[in-house]
Amino acid sequence: MQFALTGHTLVVLPPDPAPAPGRGPRRRRPRGPYARLFETPGALAFTLPNALARLPMGMFSVSAVLLITTVHGSYALAGAVVAATLGASAAGGPLLARLVDRYGQARVTVPAVLLTGAGQLGLLLCVTGGAPLWAWFCCVPLTAATPNTGGMSRARWAHLYRDAPAARHTANSFEQALDELCFLLGPLLAAGLCTGLAPAAGTLTAVALLVTGGLLFAAQRRTEPPAAPRPAGTARAGRTPLLLPGMPPLLVTFLCTGAVFGSLEVVTIAYADGLGLKGWAGAVLAAQAAGSGAAGLAFGLLPPPGGPVRRRMVRWVGVMAALMTLPLLVAAATGALLPLVPALLIAGMATAPAMVTGMTLLQELTPPARLNEGMSLAVTALLSGIAAGAAAGGWVAEHLPPGAAGYLTPLTAAALAAAVARGAFYSWNPVRKSTAMGPAVAPPEPPSSNSTANARSASPR
């Protein structure tokens, strides 16, 4: 029995209720890493419009290829136009990101999405209106303002969870899965609109999504990382990430990885067209994105693996190169479209882990005050690779016999990515970046034939 003293009176307290027979105390089920990720106020509010603005990145290239080949019948011309627009985005990306770091995401995103939409609409009018080729390429410079919405979202996660490495690992995995989802749904949506509604419908929808999502994302100021304005009387706000040791080979790896994506799009569309199934090209391409997205989500559920992130990246890029042989072998053996779906699904399963570990390494090498610029450099390298891969894929589709030969292009690009990553990072020990607003601490130079012993004797990360 339990007693309590109330004033001058001793009272008997009722006994605690006994638990139901056969039942112990109810325990709360532990939340998963993705549920914990979105518990931060404002996280979901910026993620949803960012996903809306990111979806067109999987639509513009496929829409342009389908539009130009339908109206003009030339894969080489379509590849050249896609390469030009992606090249413009790659060239303008670092400058745009530097402005984002200096003035904030919202102030830069709004004019950027409006300029990009104007450039895409101008190009659409030129293609459908019979304008000369030089007029087409006059619209291309406006697409240099294409905002790196994925990089800005990753920068927000890095700011929100700057002291939680496990949460950043989950966030990077989620962002990569979201990228793959956009490249899964984007080609499907673009192909369906262009072939089922009108050749111009894919581009028009992509512009509408980019502008709407971009403006809504810019309105989410609660989670926006603080701007880092240039200090008065100084010419620069720290060392550019491009010059940091380790960054050039990492960007070359991203460049080759982008070439895998760009060439895979064009050669798959050409392969499907050769079989008389061009309208199904988007669905086939979605298989590769589905495999990568599923792998990315699963990767985020796991705790951050041990060991240096650089070696994990080398391993995953190597697996990506090995699996990229599957589309070539299946297309050569079957000459059909349906067997290509599982081949691309499996081939895509190494893409997300390779990108997640690459982005994690980039965040370790880049100082916080220049993180948007560092992210943009990675996207610039990817877009440049996609542009080069699209141009190479278009040339192959135009000049080589139809069939499986086109899949040599993404396989070659993946093999180059694996070779660069292993040669630059496997025996190199980079140093963690500084947490201050200044530049990162310079790690030792990547090993060469004369410096391998010094690199091996360096203290581990």
PDB file of C-alpha atoms in Angstrom, residues 54-60 62-63 180-193 282 286:
ATOM      1  CA  ARG A  54      14.847  18.487 -59.911  1.00  0.00           C
ATOM      2  CA  LEU A  55      12.511  16.274 -61.967  1.00  0.00           C
ATOM      3  CA  PRO A  56      13.069  18.304 -65.182  1.00  0.00           C
ATOM      4  CA  MET A  57      16.775  17.428 -65.049  1.00  0.00           C
ATOM      5  CA  GLY A  58      15.725  13.947 -66.126  1.00  0.00           C
ATOM      6  CA  MET A  59      13.389  15.326 -68.770  1.00  0.00           C
ATOM      7  CA  PHE A  60      15.210  18.010 -70.735  1.00  0.00           C
ATOM      8  CA  VAL A  62      15.278  13.016 -73.462  1.00  0.00           C
ATOM      9  CA  SER A  63      12.676  15.590 -74.510  1.00  0.00           C
ATOM     10  CA  GLU A 180      17.764   8.520 -59.457  1.00  0.00           C
ATOM     11  CA  LEU A 181      14.008   8.770 -58.929  1.00  0.00           C
ATOM     12  CA  CYS A 182      13.996  11.947 -60.998  1.00  0.00           C
ATOM     13  CA  PHE A 183      15.990  10.217 -63.713  1.00  0.00           C
ATOM     14  CA  LEU A 184      13.584   7.275 -63.475  1.00  0.00           C
ATOM     15  CA  LEU A 185      10.380   9.286 -63.742  1.00  0.00           C
ATOM     16  CA  GLY A 186      11.825  12.035 -65.944  1.00  0.00           C
ATOM     17  CA  PRO A 187      12.539   9.919 -69.039  1.00  0.00           C
ATOM     18  CA  LEU A 188       9.245   8.053 -68.585  1.00  0.00           C
ATOM     19  CA  LEU A 189       7.289  11.283 -68.364  1.00  0.00           C
ATOM     20  CA  ALA A 190       9.207  12.915 -71.218  1.00  0.00           C
ATOM     21  CA  ALA A 191       8.850   9.918 -73.525  1.00  0.00           C
ATOM     22  CA  GLY A 192       5.150   9.568 -72.743  1.00  0.00           C
ATOM     23  CA  LEU A 193       4.432  13.246 -73.343  1.00  0.00           C
ATOM     24  CA  GLY A 282      11.987   5.983 -71.599  1.00  0.00           C
ATOM     25  CA  ALA A 286      13.978   4.040 -66.183  1.00  0.00           C
TER      26      ALA A 286
END
